[in-house]
mmCIF file of C-alpha atoms in Angstrom:
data_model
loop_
_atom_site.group_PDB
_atom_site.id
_atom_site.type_symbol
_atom_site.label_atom_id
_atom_site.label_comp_id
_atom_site.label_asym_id
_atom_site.label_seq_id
_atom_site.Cartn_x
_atom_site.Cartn_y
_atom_site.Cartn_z
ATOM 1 C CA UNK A 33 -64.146 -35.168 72.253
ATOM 2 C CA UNK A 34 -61.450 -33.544 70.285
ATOM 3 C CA UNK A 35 -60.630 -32.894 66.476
ATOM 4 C CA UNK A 36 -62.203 -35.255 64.060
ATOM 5 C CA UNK A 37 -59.980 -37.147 62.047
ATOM 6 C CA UNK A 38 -62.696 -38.035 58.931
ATOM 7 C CA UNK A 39 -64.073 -36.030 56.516
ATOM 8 C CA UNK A 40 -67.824 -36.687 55.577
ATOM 9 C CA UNK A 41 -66.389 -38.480 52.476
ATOM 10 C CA UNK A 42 -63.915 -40.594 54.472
ATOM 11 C CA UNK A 43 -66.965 -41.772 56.731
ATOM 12 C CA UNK A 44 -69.674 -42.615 53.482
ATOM 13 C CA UNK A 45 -66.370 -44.250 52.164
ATOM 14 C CA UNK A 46 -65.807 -46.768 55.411
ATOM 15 C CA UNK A 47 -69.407 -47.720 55.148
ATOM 16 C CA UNK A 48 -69.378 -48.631 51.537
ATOM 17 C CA UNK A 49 -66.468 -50.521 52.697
ATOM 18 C CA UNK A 50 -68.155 -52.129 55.489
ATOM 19 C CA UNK A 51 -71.370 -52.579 52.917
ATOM 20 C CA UNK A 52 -68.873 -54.668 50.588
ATOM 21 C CA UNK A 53 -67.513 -56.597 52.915
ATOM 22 C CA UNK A 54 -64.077 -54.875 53.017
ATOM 23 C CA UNK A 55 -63.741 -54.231 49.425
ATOM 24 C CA UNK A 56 -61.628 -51.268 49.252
ATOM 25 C CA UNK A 57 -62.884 -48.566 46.374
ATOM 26 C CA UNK A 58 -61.664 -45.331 47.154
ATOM 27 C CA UNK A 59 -64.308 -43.010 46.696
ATOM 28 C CA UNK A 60 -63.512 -40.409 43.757
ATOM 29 C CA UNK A 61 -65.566 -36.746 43.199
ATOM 30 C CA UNK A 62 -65.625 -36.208 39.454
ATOM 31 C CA UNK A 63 -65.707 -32.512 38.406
ATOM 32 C CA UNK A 64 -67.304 -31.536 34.945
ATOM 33 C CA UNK A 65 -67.618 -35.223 33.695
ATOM 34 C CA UNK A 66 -63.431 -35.224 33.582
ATOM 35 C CA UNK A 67 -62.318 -38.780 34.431
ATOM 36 C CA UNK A 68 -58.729 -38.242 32.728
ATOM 37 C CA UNK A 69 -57.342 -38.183 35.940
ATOM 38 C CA UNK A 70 -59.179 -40.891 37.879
ATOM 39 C CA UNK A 71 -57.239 -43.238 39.835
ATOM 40 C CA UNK A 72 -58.497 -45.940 41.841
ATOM 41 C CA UNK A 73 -57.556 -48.269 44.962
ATOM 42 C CA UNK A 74 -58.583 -51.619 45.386
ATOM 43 C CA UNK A 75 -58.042 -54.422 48.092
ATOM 44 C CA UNK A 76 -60.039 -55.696 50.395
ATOM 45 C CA UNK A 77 -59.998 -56.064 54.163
ATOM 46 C CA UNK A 78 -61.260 -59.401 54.697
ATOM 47 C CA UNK A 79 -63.611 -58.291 56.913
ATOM 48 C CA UNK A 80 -65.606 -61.013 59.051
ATOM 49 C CA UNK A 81 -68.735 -61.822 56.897
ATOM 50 C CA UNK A 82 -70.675 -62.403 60.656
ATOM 51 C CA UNK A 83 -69.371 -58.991 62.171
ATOM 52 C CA UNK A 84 -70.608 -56.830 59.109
ATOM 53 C CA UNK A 85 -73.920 -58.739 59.210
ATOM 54 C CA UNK A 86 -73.897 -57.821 63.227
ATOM 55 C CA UNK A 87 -72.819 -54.170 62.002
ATOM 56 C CA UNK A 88 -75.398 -53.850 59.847
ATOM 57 C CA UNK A 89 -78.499 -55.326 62.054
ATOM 58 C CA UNK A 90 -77.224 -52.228 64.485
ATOM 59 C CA UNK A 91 -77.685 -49.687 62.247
ATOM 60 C CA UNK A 92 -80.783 -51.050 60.678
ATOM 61 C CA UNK A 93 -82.004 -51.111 64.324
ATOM 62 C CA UNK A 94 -80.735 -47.140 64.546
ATOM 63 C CA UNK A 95 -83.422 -46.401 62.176
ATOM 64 C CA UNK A 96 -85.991 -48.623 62.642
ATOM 65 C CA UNK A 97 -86.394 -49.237 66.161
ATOM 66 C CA UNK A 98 -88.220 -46.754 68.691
ATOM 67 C CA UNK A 99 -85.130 -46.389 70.671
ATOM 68 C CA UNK A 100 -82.609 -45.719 67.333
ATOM 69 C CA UNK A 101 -81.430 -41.893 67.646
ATOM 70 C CA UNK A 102 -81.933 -42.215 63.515
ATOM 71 C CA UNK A 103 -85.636 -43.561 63.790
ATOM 72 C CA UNK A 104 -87.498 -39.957 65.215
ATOM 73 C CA UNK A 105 -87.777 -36.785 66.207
ATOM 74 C CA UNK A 106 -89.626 -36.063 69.559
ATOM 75 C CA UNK A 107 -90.522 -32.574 69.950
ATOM 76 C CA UNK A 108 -91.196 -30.922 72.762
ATOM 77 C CA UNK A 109 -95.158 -31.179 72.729
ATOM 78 C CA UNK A 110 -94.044 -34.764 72.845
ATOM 79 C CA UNK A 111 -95.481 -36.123 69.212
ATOM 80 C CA UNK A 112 -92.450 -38.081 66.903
ATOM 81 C CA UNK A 113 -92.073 -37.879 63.329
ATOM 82 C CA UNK A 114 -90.304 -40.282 61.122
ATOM 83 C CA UNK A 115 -86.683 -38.973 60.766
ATOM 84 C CA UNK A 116 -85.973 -41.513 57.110
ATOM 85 C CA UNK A 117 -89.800 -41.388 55.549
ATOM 86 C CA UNK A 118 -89.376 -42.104 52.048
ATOM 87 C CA UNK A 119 -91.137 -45.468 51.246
ATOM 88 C CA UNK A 120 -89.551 -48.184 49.433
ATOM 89 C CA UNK A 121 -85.950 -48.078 50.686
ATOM 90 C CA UNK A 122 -84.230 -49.573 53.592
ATOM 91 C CA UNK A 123 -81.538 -47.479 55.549
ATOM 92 C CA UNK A 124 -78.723 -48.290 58.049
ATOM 93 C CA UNK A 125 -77.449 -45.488 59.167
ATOM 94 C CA UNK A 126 -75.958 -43.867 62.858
ATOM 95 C CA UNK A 127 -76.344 -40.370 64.134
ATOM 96 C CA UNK A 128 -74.059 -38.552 65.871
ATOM 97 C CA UNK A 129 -73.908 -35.125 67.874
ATOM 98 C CA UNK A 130 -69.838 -34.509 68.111
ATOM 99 C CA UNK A 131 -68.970 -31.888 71.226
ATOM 100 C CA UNK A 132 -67.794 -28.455 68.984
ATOM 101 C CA UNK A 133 -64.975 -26.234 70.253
ATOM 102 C CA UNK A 134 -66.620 -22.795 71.402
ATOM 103 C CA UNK A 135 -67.250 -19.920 68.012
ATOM 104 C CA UNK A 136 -67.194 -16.451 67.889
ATOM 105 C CA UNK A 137 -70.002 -14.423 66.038
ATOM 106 C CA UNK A 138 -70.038 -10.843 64.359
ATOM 107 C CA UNK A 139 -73.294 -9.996 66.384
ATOM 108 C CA UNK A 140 -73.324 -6.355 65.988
ATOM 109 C CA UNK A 141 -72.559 -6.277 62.157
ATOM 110 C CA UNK A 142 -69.039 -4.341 62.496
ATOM 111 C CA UNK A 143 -66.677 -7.407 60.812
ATOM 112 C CA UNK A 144 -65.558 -7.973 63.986
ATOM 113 C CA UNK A 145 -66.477 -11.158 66.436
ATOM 114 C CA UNK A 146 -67.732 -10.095 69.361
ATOM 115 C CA UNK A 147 -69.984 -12.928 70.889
ATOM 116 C CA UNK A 148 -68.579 -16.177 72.215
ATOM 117 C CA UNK A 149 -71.375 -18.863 71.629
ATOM 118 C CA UNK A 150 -70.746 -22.074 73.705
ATOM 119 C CA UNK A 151 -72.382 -25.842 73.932
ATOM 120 C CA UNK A 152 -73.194 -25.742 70.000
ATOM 121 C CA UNK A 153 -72.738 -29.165 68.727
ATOM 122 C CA UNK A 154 -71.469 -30.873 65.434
ATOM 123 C CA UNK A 155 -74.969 -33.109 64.225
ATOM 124 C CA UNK A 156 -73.974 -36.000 61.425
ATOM 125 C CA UNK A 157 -75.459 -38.727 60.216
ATOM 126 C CA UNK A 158 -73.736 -41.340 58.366
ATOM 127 C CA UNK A 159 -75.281 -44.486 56.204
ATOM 128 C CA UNK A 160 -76.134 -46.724 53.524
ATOM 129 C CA UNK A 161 -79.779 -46.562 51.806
ATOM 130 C CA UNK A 162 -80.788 -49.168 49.415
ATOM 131 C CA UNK A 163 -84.151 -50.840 47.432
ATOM 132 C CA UNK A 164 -86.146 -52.643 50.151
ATOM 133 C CA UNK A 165 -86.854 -54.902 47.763
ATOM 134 C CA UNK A 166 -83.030 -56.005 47.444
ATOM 135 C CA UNK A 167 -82.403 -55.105 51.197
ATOM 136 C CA UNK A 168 -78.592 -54.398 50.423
ATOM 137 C CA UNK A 169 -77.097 -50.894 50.557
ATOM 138 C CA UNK A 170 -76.561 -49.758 47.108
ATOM 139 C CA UNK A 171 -75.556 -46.254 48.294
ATOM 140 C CA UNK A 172 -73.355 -44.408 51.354
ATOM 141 C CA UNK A 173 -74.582 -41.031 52.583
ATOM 142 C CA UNK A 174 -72.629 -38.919 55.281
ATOM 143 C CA UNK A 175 -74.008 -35.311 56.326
ATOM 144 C CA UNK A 176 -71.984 -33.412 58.646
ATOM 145 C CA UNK A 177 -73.600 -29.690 59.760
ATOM 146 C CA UNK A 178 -71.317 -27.878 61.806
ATOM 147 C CA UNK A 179 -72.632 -26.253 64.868
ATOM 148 C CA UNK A 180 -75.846 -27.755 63.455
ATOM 149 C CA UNK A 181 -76.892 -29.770 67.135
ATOM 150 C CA UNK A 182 -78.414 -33.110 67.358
ATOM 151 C CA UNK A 183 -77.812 -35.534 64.700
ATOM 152 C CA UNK A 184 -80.587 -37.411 64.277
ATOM 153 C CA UNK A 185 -83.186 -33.938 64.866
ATOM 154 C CA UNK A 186 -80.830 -31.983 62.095
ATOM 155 C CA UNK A 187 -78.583 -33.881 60.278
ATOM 156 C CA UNK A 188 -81.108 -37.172 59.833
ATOM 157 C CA UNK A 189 -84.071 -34.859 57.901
ATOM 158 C CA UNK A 190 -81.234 -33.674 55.647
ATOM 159 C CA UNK A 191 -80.019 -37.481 54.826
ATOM 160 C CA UNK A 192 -83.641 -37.974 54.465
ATOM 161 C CA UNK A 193 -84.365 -35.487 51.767
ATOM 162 C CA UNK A 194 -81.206 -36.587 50.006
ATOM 163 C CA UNK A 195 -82.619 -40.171 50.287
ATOM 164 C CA UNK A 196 -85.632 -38.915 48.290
ATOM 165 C CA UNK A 197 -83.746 -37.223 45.784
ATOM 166 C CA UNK A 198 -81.642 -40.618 45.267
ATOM 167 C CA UNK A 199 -85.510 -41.561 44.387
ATOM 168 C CA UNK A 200 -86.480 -38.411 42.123
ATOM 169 C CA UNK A 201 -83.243 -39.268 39.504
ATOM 170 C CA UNK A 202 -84.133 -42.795 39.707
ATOM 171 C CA UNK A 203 -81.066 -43.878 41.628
ATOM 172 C CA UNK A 204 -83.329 -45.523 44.193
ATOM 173 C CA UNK A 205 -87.053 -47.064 43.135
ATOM 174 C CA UNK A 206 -89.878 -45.033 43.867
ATOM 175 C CA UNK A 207 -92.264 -46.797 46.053
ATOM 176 C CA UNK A 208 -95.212 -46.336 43.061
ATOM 177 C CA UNK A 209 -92.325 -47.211 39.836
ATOM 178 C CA UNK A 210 -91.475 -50.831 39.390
ATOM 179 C CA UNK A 211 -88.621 -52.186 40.378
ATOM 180 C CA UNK A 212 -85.665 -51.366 38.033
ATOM 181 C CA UNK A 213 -82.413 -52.683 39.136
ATOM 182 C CA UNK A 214 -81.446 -48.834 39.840
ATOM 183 C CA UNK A 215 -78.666 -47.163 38.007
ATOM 184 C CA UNK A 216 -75.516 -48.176 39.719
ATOM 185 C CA UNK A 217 -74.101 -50.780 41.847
ATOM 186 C CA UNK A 218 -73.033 -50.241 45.907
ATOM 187 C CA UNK A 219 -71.103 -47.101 45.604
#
């Protein structure tokens, strides 16, 4: 498939994009409360108000539909699990498992690699999560795990327990709290 030319960040940032209709907000990682050096971009891409509706309705379907690669987990006694199962949220989200380059491994413990390891695959999972009771994406989420495998068996249970985090610090409702408004807008 060859190199990857996004970062995780790059990839929550185009769907926040896509989520606000082509309004450009770069996305900014604040260290130690510091915002003396923040600078933003703005713009907006115009994008086709019917096309990001249609782009949405396919990722929606990724997770909830039987067939989405974000919607289970079939293991190999055959039984599913929900991959996104925290209640009171709506997701739209795509997996991904990205062809890796081969990687060498210190097997033996002597510093040096010694093991070629082969068919190990990149798993991500990139999306927007929001209140179902709104039903618009208040916030993007990209996980990347490297050499990690499928994205929707490894990468979607990690988006998942961020998800419900988002939920613990009250970014996201709980399904048993009332609704709130949340703290932030689409991010």
């Amino acid at each position: 498939q060859g190199p990857i030319g996004w970062t995780p960040l790059q990839a929550a940032n185009a769907y926040a994009t896509m989520a606000r209709s082509g309004a450009i907000r770069d996305a900014t990682v604040i260290m130690n409360d510091d915002r003396s050096s923040l600078r933003e971009r703005s713009g907006d891409m115009n994008l086709d108000p019917q096309a990001v509706t249609l782009a949405l309705e396919g990722l929606r379907d990724s997770i909830e539909k039987p067939y989405g690669t974000g919607n289970h987990i079939t293991y190999e006694d055959g039984h599913t699990e929900p991959i996104v199962t925290a209640q009171g949220v709506i997701a739209w989200a795509k997996t991904g498992t990205a062809q890796a380059p081969g990687k060498r491994f210190d097997t033996n413990g002597d510093g040096m690699p010694d093991t070629d390891v082969n068919g190990l695959d990149h798993a991500w999972f990139v999306g927007l999560v929001g209140s179902a009771a709104e039903r618009r994406p208040r916030y993007a989420i990209a996980v990347v795990l490297e050499y990690g495998g499928s994205g929707g068996r490894v990468a979607g249970p990690v988006a998942n327990q961020i998800i419900l985090a988002l939920q613990d610090l009250g970014y996201l409702p709980r399904p048993d709290a009332a609704p709130s408004g949340g703290k932030g807008a689409a991010r």
